[in-house]
Amino acid sequence: MLMPEIEQLPSETIDDWWITVQAPERASGADGAAGKWLVFVPVRYVDHFWKIISQAVLEGKLGPSAEVATARPNPHQTDPTRRVIVVYTADWTDEDDVRRVLRELRELGITWRITYKTDDDTTRGVYGRHAATYISQSNTVQFTTRKQDPQPSSAAAKTS
Protein backbone atom coordinates (compact mmCIF):
# COMPACT_ATOMS: atom_id res chain seq x y z
CA MET A 1 0.00 0.00 0.00
CA LEU A 2 1.40 3.41 -0.97
CA MET A 3 1.43 5.80 1.98
CA PRO A 4 0.92 9.55 1.59
CA GLU A 5 4.09 11.62 1.63
CA ILE A 6 4.62 13.92 4.61
CA GLU A 7 4.09 17.43 3.27
CA GLN A 8 4.43 19.63 6.35
CA LEU A 9 8.00 19.99 7.61
CA PRO A 10 8.78 21.13 11.15
CA SER A 11 11.58 23.46 10.03
CA GLU A 12 9.16 25.36 7.76
CA THR A 13 6.10 25.43 10.02
CA ILE A 14 5.53 28.53 12.13
CA ASP A 15 1.72 28.70 12.37
CA ASP A 16 1.46 25.77 14.85
CA TRP A 17 3.66 24.51 17.67
CA TRP A 18 3.16 20.86 16.69
CA ILE A 19 2.66 18.67 13.63
CA THR A 20 0.83 15.43 14.44
CA VAL A 21 0.27 12.15 12.59
CA GLN A 22 -2.15 9.38 13.55
CA ALA A 23 -1.67 5.70 12.85
CA PRO A 24 -4.44 3.90 11.03
CA GLU A 25 -6.34 1.39 13.16
CA ARG A 26 -4.14 1.63 16.28
CA ALA A 27 -5.78 1.74 19.69
CA SER A 28 -5.10 4.93 21.60
CA GLY A 29 -5.44 3.32 25.03
CA ALA A 30 -7.45 4.11 28.12
CA ASP A 31 -7.52 7.59 29.60
CA GLY A 32 -4.42 8.22 31.63
CA ALA A 33 -2.56 5.16 30.31
CA ALA A 34 -0.75 6.71 27.34
CA GLY A 35 2.92 7.54 27.39
CA LYS A 36 5.59 8.61 24.95
CA TRP A 37 9.18 8.23 23.89
CA LEU A 38 10.83 11.67 23.72
CA VAL A 39 13.30 11.88 20.85
CA PHE A 40 15.32 15.10 21.00
CA VAL A 41 16.89 15.86 17.63
CA PRO A 42 19.32 18.62 16.56
CA VAL A 43 17.35 21.25 14.64
CA ARG A 44 19.25 20.58 11.40
CA TYR A 45 18.09 16.92 11.44
CA VAL A 46 14.50 17.35 12.61
CA ASP A 47 12.95 17.22 9.11
CA HIS A 48 14.93 14.08 8.27
CA PHE A 49 13.91 12.17 11.40
CA TRP A 50 10.33 13.48 11.30
CA LYS A 51 9.88 12.09 7.78
CA ILE A 52 11.17 8.68 8.90
CA ILE A 53 9.19 8.52 12.16
CA SER A 54 5.94 9.93 10.78
CA GLN A 55 6.06 7.48 7.87
CA ALA A 56 6.56 4.59 10.32
CA VAL A 57 3.52 5.80 12.33
CA LEU A 58 1.41 5.98 9.16
CA GLU A 59 2.52 2.45 8.29
CA GLY A 60 1.40 1.21 11.72
CA LYS A 61 4.92 0.30 12.86
CA LEU A 62 5.02 2.53 15.94
CA GLY A 63 2.33 3.67 18.37
CA PRO A 64 -1.02 5.38 17.83
CA SER A 65 0.48 8.77 16.99
CA ALA A 66 3.53 11.02 16.95
CA GLU A 67 4.12 14.75 16.97
CA VAL A 68 7.03 17.07 16.39
CA ALA A 69 7.84 20.54 17.68
CA THR A 70 7.92 23.08 14.86
CA ALA A 71 9.95 26.21 14.15
CA ARG A 72 7.32 28.37 15.84
CA PRO A 73 8.98 30.16 18.77
CA ASN A 74 7.90 28.40 21.95
CA PRO A 75 8.33 30.02 25.38
CA HIS A 76 8.56 26.55 27.00
CA GLN A 77 11.48 25.44 24.84
CA THR A 78 14.61 24.90 26.93
CA ASP A 79 17.16 24.18 24.18
CA PRO A 80 16.88 26.15 20.92
CA THR A 81 19.34 23.78 19.21
CA ARG A 82 16.97 20.79 19.49
CA ARG A 83 13.39 19.84 18.65
CA VAL A 84 11.45 17.02 20.22
CA ILE A 85 9.68 14.26 18.33
CA VAL A 86 7.12 12.56 20.57
CA VAL A 87 6.24 8.94 19.78
CA TYR A 88 3.19 7.75 21.72
CA THR A 89 2.28 4.33 23.03
CA ALA A 90 -1.23 3.41 24.16
CA ASP A 91 -0.32 2.17 27.63
CA TRP A 92 2.85 2.95 29.56
CA THR A 93 2.34 -0.13 31.76
CA ASP A 94 2.49 -2.44 28.72
CA GLU A 95 6.27 -2.83 28.78
CA ASP A 96 6.23 -5.25 25.85
CA ASP A 97 4.63 -2.61 23.61
CA VAL A 98 6.85 0.17 25.00
CA ARG A 99 9.87 -2.03 24.16
CA ARG A 100 8.44 -2.88 20.71
CA VAL A 101 8.18 0.82 19.86
CA LEU A 102 11.70 1.41 21.22
CA ARG A 103 13.02 -1.42 19.04
CA GLU A 104 11.36 0.15 15.97
CA LEU A 105 12.85 3.56 16.81
CA ARG A 106 16.31 1.97 17.03
CA GLU A 107 15.79 0.32 13.65
CA LEU A 108 14.85 3.74 12.23
CA GLY A 109 18.23 5.15 13.31
CA ILE A 110 17.43 6.66 16.71
CA THR A 111 20.57 5.32 18.39
CA TRP A 112 21.13 7.87 21.17
CA ARG A 113 19.78 7.92 24.73
CA ILE A 114 16.04 8.59 24.88
CA THR A 115 13.53 8.84 27.69
CA TYR A 116 9.91 7.82 28.13
CA LYS A 117 7.29 9.75 30.05
CA THR A 118 3.66 9.18 30.96
CA ASP A 119 0.96 11.52 29.72
CA ASP A 120 -0.21 11.85 33.32
CA ASP A 121 3.16 13.35 34.26
CA THR A 122 2.84 15.85 31.41
CA THR A 123 -0.69 16.77 32.53
CA ARG A 124 0.57 17.28 36.09
CA GLY A 125 3.40 19.51 34.86
CA VAL A 126 6.25 17.11 35.65
CA TYR A 127 9.14 18.10 33.39
CA GLY A 128 12.89 18.00 33.35
CA ARG A 129 15.38 15.72 34.96
CA HIS A 130 13.00 13.66 37.10
CA ALA A 131 10.17 13.28 34.58
CA ALA A 132 11.36 10.05 32.93
CA THR A 133 9.49 6.85 33.70
CA TYR A 134 11.83 4.77 31.51
CA ILE A 135 15.30 5.49 30.12
CA SER A 136 16.98 3.71 27.22
CA GLN A 137 20.71 4.28 26.89
CA SER A 138 22.42 4.63 23.51
CA ASN A 139 22.36 1.71 21.11
CA THR A 140 20.19 -0.60 23.21
CA VAL A 141 16.63 -1.92 23.01
CA GLN A 142 16.52 -2.24 26.78
CA PHE A 143 15.25 0.37 29.20
CA THR A 144 15.47 0.94 32.91
CA THR A 145 12.63 2.05 35.10
CA ARG A 146 13.32 5.31 36.82
CA LYS A 147 9.96 5.71 38.56
CA GLN A 148 8.54 2.70 40.32
CA ASP A 149 5.08 4.15 40.93
CA PRO A 150 4.04 7.11 38.75
CA GLN A 151 1.13 9.01 40.21
CA PRO A 152 -2.23 7.80 38.87
CA SER A 153 -4.30 10.21 36.85
CA SER A 154 -7.32 11.78 38.47
CA ALA A 155 -9.49 9.95 35.90
CA ALA A 156 -7.96 6.61 36.80
CA ALA A 157 -8.22 7.33 40.52
CA LYS A 158 -11.93 8.07 40.20
CA THR A 159 -12.62 4.72 38.55
CA SER A 160 -10.69 2.75 41.18
PDB file of C-alpha atoms in Angstrom:
ATOM      1  CA  MET A   1       0.000   0.000   0.000  1.00  0.00           C
ATOM      2  CA  LEU A   2       1.397   3.406  -0.970  1.00  0.00           C
ATOM      3  CA  MET A   3       1.427   5.798   1.980  1.00  0.00           C
ATOM      4  CA  PRO A   4       0.920   9.553   1.591  1.00  0.00           C
ATOM      5  CA  GLU A   5       4.085  11.625   1.633  1.00  0.00           C
ATOM      6  CA  ILE A   6       4.623  13.916   4.610  1.00  0.00           C
ATOM      7  CA  GLU A   7       4.087  17.425   3.273  1.00  0.00           C
ATOM      8  CA  GLN A   8       4.425  19.630   6.354  1.00  0.00           C
ATOM      9  CA  LEU A   9       8.003  19.994   7.613  1.00  0.00           C
ATOM     10  CA  PRO A  10       8.782  21.129  11.149  1.00  0.00           C
ATOM     11  CA  SER A  11      11.581  23.460  10.026  1.00  0.00           C
ATOM     12  CA  GLU A  12       9.157  25.363   7.756  1.00  0.00           C
ATOM     13  CA  THR A  13       6.100  25.428  10.019  1.00  0.00           C
ATOM     14  CA  ILE A  14       5.530  28.530  12.134  1.00  0.00           C
ATOM     15  CA  ASP A  15       1.717  28.695  12.367  1.00  0.00           C
ATOM     16  CA  ASP A  16       1.461  25.773  14.850  1.00  0.00           C
ATOM     17  CA  TRP A  17       3.658  24.508  17.670  1.00  0.00           C
ATOM     18  CA  TRP A  18       3.155  20.855  16.688  1.00  0.00           C
ATOM     19  CA  ILE A  19       2.660  18.671  13.629  1.00  0.00           C
ATOM     20  CA  THR A  20       0.831  15.427  14.437  1.00  0.00           C
ATOM     21  CA  VAL A  21       0.272  12.147  12.593  1.00  0.00           C
ATOM     22  CA  GLN A  22      -2.150   9.384  13.552  1.00  0.00           C
ATOM     23  CA  ALA A  23      -1.669   5.695  12.846  1.00  0.00           C
ATOM     24  CA  PRO A  24      -4.439   3.895  11.032  1.00  0.00           C
ATOM     25  CA  GLU A  25      -6.338   1.392  13.164  1.00  0.00           C
ATOM     26  CA  ARG A  26      -4.140   1.625  16.279  1.00  0.00           C
ATOM     27  CA  ALA A  27      -5.780   1.741  19.690  1.00  0.00           C
ATOM     28  CA  SER A  28      -5.099   4.930  21.599  1.00  0.00           C
ATOM     29  CA  GLY A  29      -5.441   3.322  25.028  1.00  0.00           C
ATOM     30  CA  ALA A  30      -7.449   4.106  28.117  1.00  0.00           C
ATOM     31  CA  ASP A  31      -7.525   7.593  29.597  1.00  0.00           C
ATOM     32  CA  GLY A  32      -4.422   8.220  31.625  1.00  0.00           C
ATOM     33  CA  ALA A  33      -2.558   5.157  30.314  1.00  0.00           C
ATOM     34  CA  ALA A  34      -0.749   6.709  27.342  1.00  0.00           C
ATOM     35  CA  GLY A  35       2.918   7.540  27.390  1.00  0.00           C
ATOM     36  CA  LYS A  36       5.595   8.611  24.947  1.00  0.00           C
ATOM     37  CA  TRP A  37       9.176   8.235  23.890  1.00  0.00           C
ATOM     38  CA  LEU A  38      10.832  11.668  23.717  1.00  0.00           C
ATOM     39  CA  VAL A  39      13.299  11.880  20.851  1.00  0.00           C
ATOM     40  CA  PHE A  40      15.322  15.095  21.002  1.00  0.00           C
ATOM     41  CA  VAL A  41      16.891  15.864  17.626  1.00  0.00           C
ATOM     42  CA  PRO A  42      19.316  18.617  16.563  1.00  0.00           C
ATOM     43  CA  VAL A  43      17.346  21.251  14.636  1.00  0.00           C
ATOM     44  CA  ARG A  44      19.250  20.579  11.404  1.00  0.00           C
ATOM     45  CA  TYR A  45      18.093  16.920  11.438  1.00  0.00           C
ATOM     46  CA  VAL A  46      14.496  17.354  12.607  1.00  0.00           C
ATOM     47  CA  ASP A  47      12.947  17.219   9.108  1.00  0.00           C
ATOM     48  CA  HIS A  48      14.926  14.080   8.273  1.00  0.00           C
ATOM     49  CA  PHE A  49      13.914  12.175  11.400  1.00  0.00           C
ATOM     50  CA  TRP A  50      10.329  13.476  11.302  1.00  0.00           C
ATOM     51  CA  LYS A  51       9.884  12.089   7.783  1.00  0.00           C
ATOM     52  CA  ILE A  52      11.171   8.681   8.904  1.00  0.00           C
ATOM     53  CA  ILE A  53       9.188   8.521  12.158  1.00  0.00           C
ATOM     54  CA  SER A  54       5.939   9.929  10.783  1.00  0.00           C
ATOM     55  CA  GLN A  55       6.057   7.480   7.868  1.00  0.00           C
ATOM     56  CA  ALA A  56       6.556   4.594  10.316  1.00  0.00           C
ATOM     57  CA  VAL A  57       3.520   5.798  12.327  1.00  0.00           C
ATOM     58  CA  LEU A  58       1.407   5.980   9.163  1.00  0.00           C
ATOM     59  CA  GLU A  59       2.522   2.445   8.286  1.00  0.00           C
ATOM     60  CA  GLY A  60       1.401   1.213  11.722  1.00  0.00           C
ATOM     61  CA  LYS A  61       4.922   0.301  12.861  1.00  0.00           C
ATOM     62  CA  LEU A  62       5.023   2.535  15.937  1.00  0.00           C
ATOM     63  CA  GLY A  63       2.329   3.671  18.370  1.00  0.00           C
ATOM     64  CA  PRO A  64      -1.022   5.375  17.828  1.00  0.00           C
ATOM     65  CA  SER A  65       0.478   8.769  16.988  1.00  0.00           C
ATOM     66  CA  ALA A  66       3.527  11.023  16.947  1.00  0.00           C
ATOM     67  CA  GLU A  67       4.122  14.748  16.975  1.00  0.00           C
ATOM     68  CA  VAL A  68       7.032  17.069  16.387  1.00  0.00           C
ATOM     69  CA  ALA A  69       7.838  20.545  17.681  1.00  0.00           C
ATOM     70  CA  THR A  70       7.916  23.078  14.857  1.00  0.00           C
ATOM     71  CA  ALA A  71       9.948  26.213  14.154  1.00  0.00           C
ATOM     72  CA  ARG A  72       7.318  28.370  15.837  1.00  0.00           C
ATOM     73  CA  PRO A  73       8.978  30.158  18.767  1.00  0.00           C
ATOM     74  CA  ASN A  74       7.903  28.401  21.952  1.00  0.00           C
ATOM     75  CA  PRO A  75       8.332  30.019  25.384  1.00  0.00           C
ATOM     76  CA  HIS A  76       8.562  26.551  26.997  1.00  0.00           C
ATOM     77  CA  GLN A  77      11.483  25.443  24.841  1.00  0.00           C
ATOM     78  CA  THR A  78      14.607  24.902  26.932  1.00  0.00           C
ATOM     79  CA  ASP A  79      17.164  24.182  24.184  1.00  0.00           C
ATOM     80  CA  PRO A  80      16.883  26.150  20.921  1.00  0.00           C
ATOM     81  CA  THR A  81      19.337  23.781  19.210  1.00  0.00           C
ATOM     82  CA  ARG A  82      16.971  20.786  19.485  1.00  0.00           C
ATOM     83  CA  ARG A  83      13.392  19.839  18.646  1.00  0.00           C
ATOM     84  CA  VAL A  84      11.448  17.015  20.219  1.00  0.00           C
ATOM     85  CA  ILE A  85       9.678  14.262  18.334  1.00  0.00           C
ATOM     86  CA  VAL A  86       7.125  12.560  20.574  1.00  0.00           C
ATOM     87  CA  VAL A  87       6.237   8.939  19.784  1.00  0.00           C
ATOM     88  CA  TYR A  88       3.187   7.755  21.717  1.00  0.00           C
ATOM     89  CA  THR A  89       2.283   4.329  23.035  1.00  0.00           C
ATOM     90  CA  ALA A  90      -1.225   3.413  24.156  1.00  0.00           C
ATOM     91  CA  ASP A  91      -0.318   2.168  27.635  1.00  0.00           C
ATOM     92  CA  TRP A  92       2.853   2.953  29.560  1.00  0.00           C
ATOM     93  CA  THR A  93       2.344  -0.134  31.762  1.00  0.00           C
ATOM     94  CA  ASP A  94       2.490  -2.440  28.716  1.00  0.00           C
ATOM     95  CA  GLU A  95       6.265  -2.830  28.780  1.00  0.00           C
ATOM     96  CA  ASP A  96       6.229  -5.254  25.848  1.00  0.00           C
ATOM     97  CA  ASP A  97       4.627  -2.607  23.613  1.00  0.00           C
ATOM     98  CA  VAL A  98       6.855   0.167  25.003  1.00  0.00           C
ATOM     99  CA  ARG A  99       9.874  -2.026  24.156  1.00  0.00           C
ATOM    100  CA  ARG A 100       8.442  -2.880  20.706  1.00  0.00           C
ATOM    101  CA  VAL A 101       8.182   0.824  19.858  1.00  0.00           C
ATOM    102  CA  LEU A 102      11.700   1.411  21.222  1.00  0.00           C
ATOM    103  CA  ARG A 103      13.020  -1.422  19.042  1.00  0.00           C
ATOM    104  CA  GLU A 104      11.357   0.153  15.974  1.00  0.00           C
ATOM    105  CA  LEU A 105      12.850   3.561  16.812  1.00  0.00           C
ATOM    106  CA  ARG A 106      16.312   1.970  17.034  1.00  0.00           C
ATOM    107  CA  GLU A 107      15.788   0.324  13.649  1.00  0.00           C
ATOM    108  CA  LEU A 108      14.852   3.736  12.232  1.00  0.00           C
ATOM    109  CA  GLY A 109      18.225   5.152  13.311  1.00  0.00           C
ATOM    110  CA  ILE A 110      17.426   6.658  16.707  1.00  0.00           C
ATOM    111  CA  THR A 111      20.568   5.321  18.388  1.00  0.00           C
ATOM    112  CA  TRP A 112      21.134   7.873  21.166  1.00  0.00           C
ATOM    113  CA  ARG A 113      19.779   7.920  24.734  1.00  0.00           C
ATOM    114  CA  ILE A 114      16.041   8.591  24.877  1.00  0.00           C
ATOM    115  CA  THR A 115      13.532   8.838  27.686  1.00  0.00           C
ATOM    116  CA  TYR A 116       9.913   7.822  28.135  1.00  0.00           C
ATOM    117  CA  LYS A 117       7.290   9.747  30.053  1.00  0.00           C
ATOM    118  CA  THR A 118       3.658   9.175  30.961  1.00  0.00           C
ATOM    119  CA  ASP A 119       0.960  11.524  29.723  1.00  0.00           C
ATOM    120  CA  ASP A 120      -0.208  11.849  33.322  1.00  0.00           C
ATOM    121  CA  ASP A 121       3.156  13.355  34.262  1.00  0.00           C
ATOM    122  CA  THR A 122       2.845  15.849  31.413  1.00  0.00           C
ATOM    123  CA  THR A 123      -0.686  16.769  32.529  1.00  0.00           C
ATOM    124  CA  ARG A 124       0.568  17.276  36.087  1.00  0.00           C
ATOM    125  CA  GLY A 125       3.397  19.508  34.860  1.00  0.00           C
ATOM    126  CA  VAL A 126       6.245  17.111  35.648  1.00  0.00           C
ATOM    127  CA  TYR A 127       9.138  18.103  33.392  1.00  0.00           C
ATOM    128  CA  GLY A 128      12.892  17.995  33.353  1.00  0.00           C
ATOM    129  CA  ARG A 129      15.381  15.716  34.963  1.00  0.00           C
ATOM    130  CA  HIS A 130      12.995  13.660  37.099  1.00  0.00           C
ATOM    131  CA  ALA A 131      10.174  13.279  34.583  1.00  0.00           C
ATOM    132  CA  ALA A 132      11.358  10.047  32.932  1.00  0.00           C
ATOM    133  CA  THR A 133       9.492   6.854  33.695  1.00  0.00           C
ATOM    134  CA  TYR A 134      11.829   4.770  31.513  1.00  0.00           C
ATOM    135  CA  ILE A 135      15.297   5.485  30.124  1.00  0.00           C
ATOM    136  CA  SER A 136      16.983   3.715  27.222  1.00  0.00           C
ATOM    137  CA  GLN A 137      20.711   4.279  26.891  1.00  0.00           C
ATOM    138  CA  SER A 138      22.422   4.632  23.510  1.00  0.00           C
ATOM    139  CA  ASN A 139      22.359   1.706  21.108  1.00  0.00           C
ATOM    140  CA  THR A 140      20.189  -0.598  23.207  1.00  0.00           C
ATOM    141  CA  VAL A 141      16.629  -1.916  23.010  1.00  0.00           C
ATOM    142  CA  GLN A 142      16.521  -2.240  26.782  1.00  0.00           C
ATOM    143  CA  PHE A 143      15.253   0.372  29.198  1.00  0.00           C
ATOM    144  CA  THR A 144      15.469   0.935  32.907  1.00  0.00           C
ATOM    145  CA  THR A 145      12.629   2.045  35.104  1.00  0.00           C
ATOM    146  CA  ARG A 146      13.323   5.312  36.818  1.00  0.00           C
ATOM    147  CA  LYS A 147       9.962   5.708  38.559  1.00  0.00           C
ATOM    148  CA  GLN A 148       8.536   2.701  40.320  1.00  0.00           C
ATOM    149  CA  ASP A 149       5.080   4.148  40.927  1.00  0.00           C
ATOM    150  CA  PRO A 150       4.040   7.109  38.748  1.00  0.00           C
ATOM    151  CA  GLN A 151       1.128   9.015  40.207  1.00  0.00           C
ATOM    152  CA  PRO A 152      -2.231   7.796  38.872  1.00  0.00           C
ATOM    153  CA  SER A 153      -4.302  10.209  36.855  1.00  0.00           C
ATOM    154  CA  SER A 154      -7.323  11.780  38.468  1.00  0.00           C
ATOM    155  CA  ALA A 155      -9.494   9.954  35.902  1.00  0.00           C
ATOM    156  CA  ALA A 156      -7.958   6.611  36.799  1.00  0.00           C
ATOM    157  CA  ALA A 157      -8.220   7.333  40.525  1.00  0.00           C
ATOM    158  CA  LYS A 158     -11.929   8.074  40.203  1.00  0.00           C
ATOM    159  CA  THR A 159     -12.616   4.722  38.545  1.00  0.00           C
ATOM    160  CA  SER A 160     -10.693   2.746  41.175  1.00  0.00           C
TER     161      SER A 160
END
